[in-house]
XYZ file of C-alpha atoms in Angstrom:
344
model
C -44.334 3.619 -60.792
C -44.978 0.143 -59.963
C -44.778 -1.616 -63.300
C -42.381 0.078 -65.729
C -43.622 0.535 -69.193
C -40.322 2.029 -70.482
C -36.769 1.285 -69.919
C -35.930 4.104 -67.605
C -34.141 3.039 -64.470
C -36.339 5.306 -62.099
C -39.202 7.775 -62.114
C -40.215 10.906 -60.159
C -40.720 10.097 -56.535
C -38.496 6.942 -56.538
C -36.060 6.470 -53.718
C -32.521 5.885 -54.965
C -29.023 5.380 -53.769
C -25.818 6.928 -55.040
C -23.329 4.463 -56.285
C -20.468 7.026 -56.970
C -19.258 9.971 -54.962
C -20.361 13.411 -56.197
C -17.716 15.783 -54.815
C -19.034 18.516 -56.913
C -22.199 18.505 -54.768
C -20.482 17.335 -51.583
C -22.306 14.174 -51.703
C -20.920 10.611 -51.281
C -21.595 7.085 -52.292
C -24.374 5.409 -50.445
C -26.337 8.490 -49.788
C -30.036 8.399 -50.611
C -32.454 10.702 -52.337
C -35.649 10.986 -54.224
C -35.904 11.541 -57.952
C -37.430 14.977 -58.488
C -36.830 15.249 -62.301
C -36.054 12.691 -65.015
C -34.659 13.445 -68.461
C -34.489 11.698 -71.732
C -32.440 14.324 -73.820
C -29.613 14.650 -74.426
C -29.311 11.184 -72.442
C -31.229 9.518 -69.680
C -30.439 11.348 -66.269
C -31.979 12.316 -63.044
C -32.011 15.330 -60.691
C -32.027 14.150 -57.014
C -33.004 15.616 -53.733
C -30.661 14.020 -51.271
C -31.446 13.339 -47.623
C -29.460 12.204 -44.643
C -30.415 9.100 -42.582
C -32.842 11.075 -40.547
C -34.625 12.295 -43.757
C -33.304 15.854 -43.418
C -32.411 17.693 -46.601
C -28.773 17.730 -47.471
C -28.733 19.109 -51.175
C -29.276 18.309 -54.838
C -27.402 16.195 -57.225
C -27.933 17.145 -60.889
C -27.926 15.137 -63.981
C -27.072 11.849 -62.289
C -26.491 9.065 -64.858
C -28.568 5.898 -64.454
C -25.428 3.773 -64.029
C -24.591 5.932 -60.968
C -27.587 5.008 -58.841
C -29.631 2.079 -57.734
C -33.459 2.389 -57.512
C -34.176 1.130 -53.986
C -37.992 1.565 -53.971
C -38.529 0.467 -57.503
C -36.218 -2.551 -57.170
C -38.123 -3.789 -54.122
C -41.377 -3.628 -55.966
C -39.939 -5.405 -58.932
C -38.558 -8.180 -56.575
C -42.002 -8.251 -54.806
C -43.739 -8.825 -58.137
C -41.468 -11.829 -58.919
C -42.019 -13.353 -55.610
C -45.823 -13.093 -56.207
C -45.443 -14.816 -59.585
C -43.764 -17.775 -57.792
C -46.331 -17.848 -55.142
C -44.134 -16.571 -52.214
C -46.598 -14.184 -50.656
C -44.439 -13.636 -47.454
C -41.246 -12.648 -49.456
C -43.270 -10.427 -51.855
C -44.952 -8.527 -48.809
C -41.385 -8.156 -47.273
C -40.282 -6.383 -50.304
C -43.448 -4.268 -50.550
C -43.108 -3.311 -46.980
C -39.527 -2.216 -47.475
C -40.596 0.010 -50.462
C -43.318 1.610 -48.378
C -40.838 2.079 -45.630
C -38.607 4.145 -48.116
C -41.526 5.948 -49.607
C -44.836 5.791 -47.521
C -46.823 7.111 -50.370
C -46.125 3.776 -52.185
C -48.825 2.145 -50.265
C -51.398 3.419 -52.694
C -49.973 2.134 -55.886
C -49.011 -1.212 -54.174
C -52.460 -1.507 -52.831
C -53.716 -0.915 -56.539
C -51.434 -3.393 -57.912
C -52.507 -6.080 -55.543
C -56.198 -5.337 -56.043
C -55.971 -5.242 -59.846
C -53.883 -8.235 -60.103
C -55.896 -10.589 -57.803
C -59.153 -9.286 -58.947
C -58.388 -9.819 -62.576
C -58.050 -13.625 -62.013
C -60.520 -13.677 -59.190
C -58.049 -15.038 -56.707
C -59.641 -13.738 -53.628
C -57.959 -15.992 -51.250
C -54.539 -14.708 -52.444
C -55.838 -11.255 -52.086
C -56.935 -11.758 -48.593
C -53.451 -13.137 -47.627
C -51.541 -10.147 -49.339
C -53.978 -7.433 -47.983
C -53.676 -8.771 -44.421
C -49.871 -8.414 -44.549
C -50.175 -5.054 -46.133
C -52.652 -3.850 -43.425
C -50.461 -4.969 -40.504
C -47.971 -2.363 -40.566
C -50.710 0.269 -41.708
C -53.718 -0.466 -39.678
C -55.232 3.036 -40.192
C -55.106 2.837 -44.090
C -58.851 2.582 -44.649
C -58.657 1.759 -48.393
C -56.563 -1.239 -47.549
C -59.095 -2.267 -44.800
C -61.978 -1.797 -47.198
C -60.266 -3.834 -49.882
C -59.644 -6.600 -47.374
C -63.255 -6.797 -46.417
C -64.162 -6.836 -50.182
C -61.658 -9.769 -50.794
C -63.349 -11.652 -48.075
C -66.756 -10.845 -49.383
C -65.886 -11.916 -52.853
C -64.236 -15.078 -51.527
C -67.424 -15.918 -49.804
C -69.447 -15.356 -52.844
C -67.073 -17.598 -54.813
C -67.533 -20.487 -52.416
C -71.265 -20.004 -51.797
C -71.696 -20.452 -55.560
C -69.869 -23.735 -55.012
C -72.538 -24.612 -52.313
C -69.992 -24.322 -49.478
C -72.445 -22.170 -47.609
C -70.930 -22.671 -44.133
C -67.514 -21.497 -45.459
C -69.203 -18.581 -47.083
C -71.022 -17.386 -43.789
C -67.354 -17.626 -42.059
C -66.029 -15.368 -44.861
C -68.933 -12.991 -44.806
C -68.427 -12.577 -40.948
C -64.908 -11.857 -41.375
C -65.684 -9.239 -44.024
C -68.223 -7.565 -41.740
C -65.760 -6.964 -38.908
C -63.243 -5.139 -41.011
C -64.848 -2.084 -42.756
C -67.212 0.649 -41.747
C -68.092 1.426 -45.250
C -71.770 1.248 -45.698
C -71.981 0.176 -49.263
C -69.766 -2.867 -48.484
C -71.609 -3.782 -45.342
C -74.856 -3.695 -47.303
C -73.423 -6.010 -49.933
C -72.317 -8.301 -47.225
C -75.716 -8.439 -45.680
C -77.286 -8.926 -49.209
C -75.052 -11.932 -49.769
C -75.885 -13.424 -46.456
C -79.566 -13.181 -47.582
C -78.735 -14.731 -50.977
C -76.953 -17.649 -49.219
C -79.863 -18.272 -46.787
C -82.173 -18.116 -49.878
C -79.987 -20.839 -51.369
C -80.440 -22.922 -48.189
C -84.116 -22.315 -48.107
C -84.607 -23.441 -51.648
C -82.460 -26.581 -50.882
C -84.692 -27.306 -47.761
C -87.944 -26.610 -49.880
C -86.862 -29.352 -52.385
C -86.507 -31.886 -49.707
C -90.116 -30.970 -48.652
C -89.008 -29.421 -45.231
C -91.432 -26.406 -45.524
C -91.008 -25.357 -41.866
C -87.159 -25.076 -42.383
C -87.720 -23.363 -45.669
C -89.723 -20.660 -43.880
C -87.247 -20.429 -41.131
C -84.280 -19.905 -43.439
C -86.174 -17.419 -45.597
C -86.898 -15.389 -42.368
C -83.182 -15.365 -41.591
C -82.588 -14.123 -45.008
C -85.043 -11.222 -44.494
C -83.425 -10.409 -41.252
C -80.209 -9.669 -43.038
C -81.449 -7.896 -46.131
C -85.310 -7.203 -46.279
C -85.446 -6.215 -49.990
C -88.799 -6.612 -51.818
C -87.599 -9.943 -53.296
C -86.309 -11.357 -50.152
C -89.552 -10.492 -48.448
C -91.474 -12.048 -51.147
C -89.598 -15.239 -50.759
C -90.434 -15.349 -47.076
C -94.027 -14.867 -47.905
C -93.971 -17.586 -50.431
C -92.331 -19.889 -47.882
C -95.125 -19.065 -45.562
C -97.889 -19.857 -48.152
C -96.242 -23.030 -49.072
C -96.063 -24.284 -45.460
C -99.725 -23.169 -44.821
C -100.912 -25.108 -47.687
C -98.894 -28.085 -46.532
C -100.407 -27.681 -42.976
C -103.926 -27.375 -44.410
C -103.435 -30.761 -46.233
C -102.423 -32.306 -43.027
C -105.208 -30.799 -40.946
C -102.812 -28.648 -39.011
C -105.024 -25.564 -39.281
C -103.570 -23.484 -36.433
C -100.068 -23.657 -38.014
C -101.573 -22.774 -41.296
C -103.295 -19.755 -39.846
C -100.062 -18.614 -38.358
C -98.297 -19.001 -41.676
C -100.810 -17.173 -43.626
C -100.708 -14.221 -41.165
C -96.952 -13.907 -41.476
C -97.161 -14.085 -45.330
C -99.536 -11.043 -45.198
C -97.491 -9.064 -42.520
C -94.416 -9.212 -44.747
C -96.194 -7.514 -47.485
C -97.889 -10.373 -49.738
C -101.662 -9.610 -50.065
C -103.676 -11.685 -52.503
C -107.372 -12.655 -52.409
C -106.598 -16.436 -53.333
C -104.508 -17.095 -50.106
C -106.817 -14.888 -47.845
C -109.558 -17.349 -49.144
C -107.489 -20.263 -47.975
C -106.601 -18.426 -44.733
C -110.428 -17.836 -44.145
C -110.986 -21.662 -44.623
C -108.520 -22.542 -42.062
C -110.259 -20.156 -39.675
C -113.513 -21.995 -40.416
C -111.885 -25.467 -39.434
C -110.851 -24.021 -35.967
C -114.160 -22.532 -35.438
C -113.282 -18.869 -35.748
C -116.339 -17.989 -37.975
C -116.549 -14.279 -37.375
C -112.755 -13.975 -38.382
C -113.388 -16.215 -41.316
C -116.274 -14.093 -42.579
C -114.143 -10.932 -42.352
C -111.372 -12.722 -44.230
C -113.719 -13.826 -47.060
C -115.295 -10.295 -47.224
C -111.816 -8.821 -47.392
C -110.780 -11.295 -50.220
C -113.908 -10.608 -52.086
C -113.365 -6.862 -51.966
C -109.825 -7.500 -53.614
C -111.404 -9.724 -56.176
C -115.102 -9.052 -56.698
C -115.621 -11.252 -59.489
C -114.033 -14.355 -57.883
C -116.689 -17.071 -57.943
C -114.699 -19.334 -55.662
C -114.529 -16.735 -52.903
C -118.151 -15.608 -53.182
C -119.444 -19.336 -52.962
C -117.303 -19.837 -49.767
C -118.660 -16.784 -48.126
C -122.137 -18.048 -48.906
C -121.324 -21.597 -47.387
C -120.197 -19.864 -44.337
C -123.365 -17.656 -44.185
C -125.332 -20.868 -44.484
C -123.323 -22.745 -42.053
C -122.276 -25.486 -44.286
C -119.691 -28.070 -43.359
C -116.049 -26.984 -43.250
C -115.153 -29.852 -45.626
C -117.392 -28.138 -48.373
C -115.259 -25.059 -48.719
C -113.124 -24.807 -51.829
C -109.413 -23.799 -51.534
C -107.701 -21.695 -54.090
C -104.151 -23.109 -53.512
C -102.613 -20.780 -55.955
C -98.913 -21.696 -56.639
C -96.329 -18.978 -55.730
C -92.724 -19.298 -56.758
C -89.488 -18.042 -55.306
C -87.778 -14.993 -56.681
C -84.233 -15.765 -57.487
C -81.788 -13.951 -55.227
C -78.411 -13.791 -56.748
C -74.988 -13.822 -55.027
C -73.118 -10.640 -56.138
C -69.445 -9.727 -55.708
C -68.279 -6.239 -54.735
C -66.155 -4.305 -57.164
C -62.822 -3.122 -55.944
C -61.561 0.298 -56.582
C -58.017 1.704 -56.879
C -57.045 4.673 -54.945
C -54.369 6.207 -57.132
C -53.239 6.220 -60.722
C -50.432 3.602 -60.986
């Protein structure tokens, strides 16, 4: 047990040390053992399996009174908890490491205690510090490694929500190098994408459409979900319309093409794409684009009129743009839930 919910001095599995000689069992003060049975009736007492310094079996001690033993592993954990309460992480982890040395199986409940404690108050920075120290002597323990990655990830989400995106990127990168778990790495990539989405929206609000498109493209490279790809397409269309307004039709054509290749197909912007083609003299391509747009929306009078203008070779300035407004789809930062590995 990590946190006692009763007044017993020890529980099954705890490592204890005898405070009295037990000549009846040929055992001496200072010898250590493991609690194998605990009793409440007729009084609190414990059966112990005694080991020598090498961990070899020496014998049993029966009905040992609580005042005749000291709980080494449980005491170390209690001291560790007190150190955590005062913020002395290093001292706490020294105690936990000692407890694990005494009883290697304690790594699971200690891990669970740290995870549940820090997660309950969302102190991810503290979780990172403790889990690092827990992992150092136990580098092969995958659950600690996964939890450390999640702590970095959730810390990154926390600072990203405070608009400290550069720090968030650093923390996401640290998380990605720790674990091989597919679910965790997928969540890391999703939060990279969400952070780049935030940067993209910020760039859009300043009127930097080219940077918006670039950042949404990076988001898509990390996590090409439907929402993230939609946002890249929206950024492309927004930049394309900006380019059209500034007579940069080649750039507009490129942006329209990318919008369609990432999966957004709509007759209104295909109409505007066709107009851009008209302005650069690609009339056959423009005709095909108008026809394709009209096939998608047969009753669209604007597209039909534009196709007629093209067939009658009217001036490019006479064509009518749709310029439908597309909005970004919110992409949220999402923390990863931590899971315990054993019942504490």
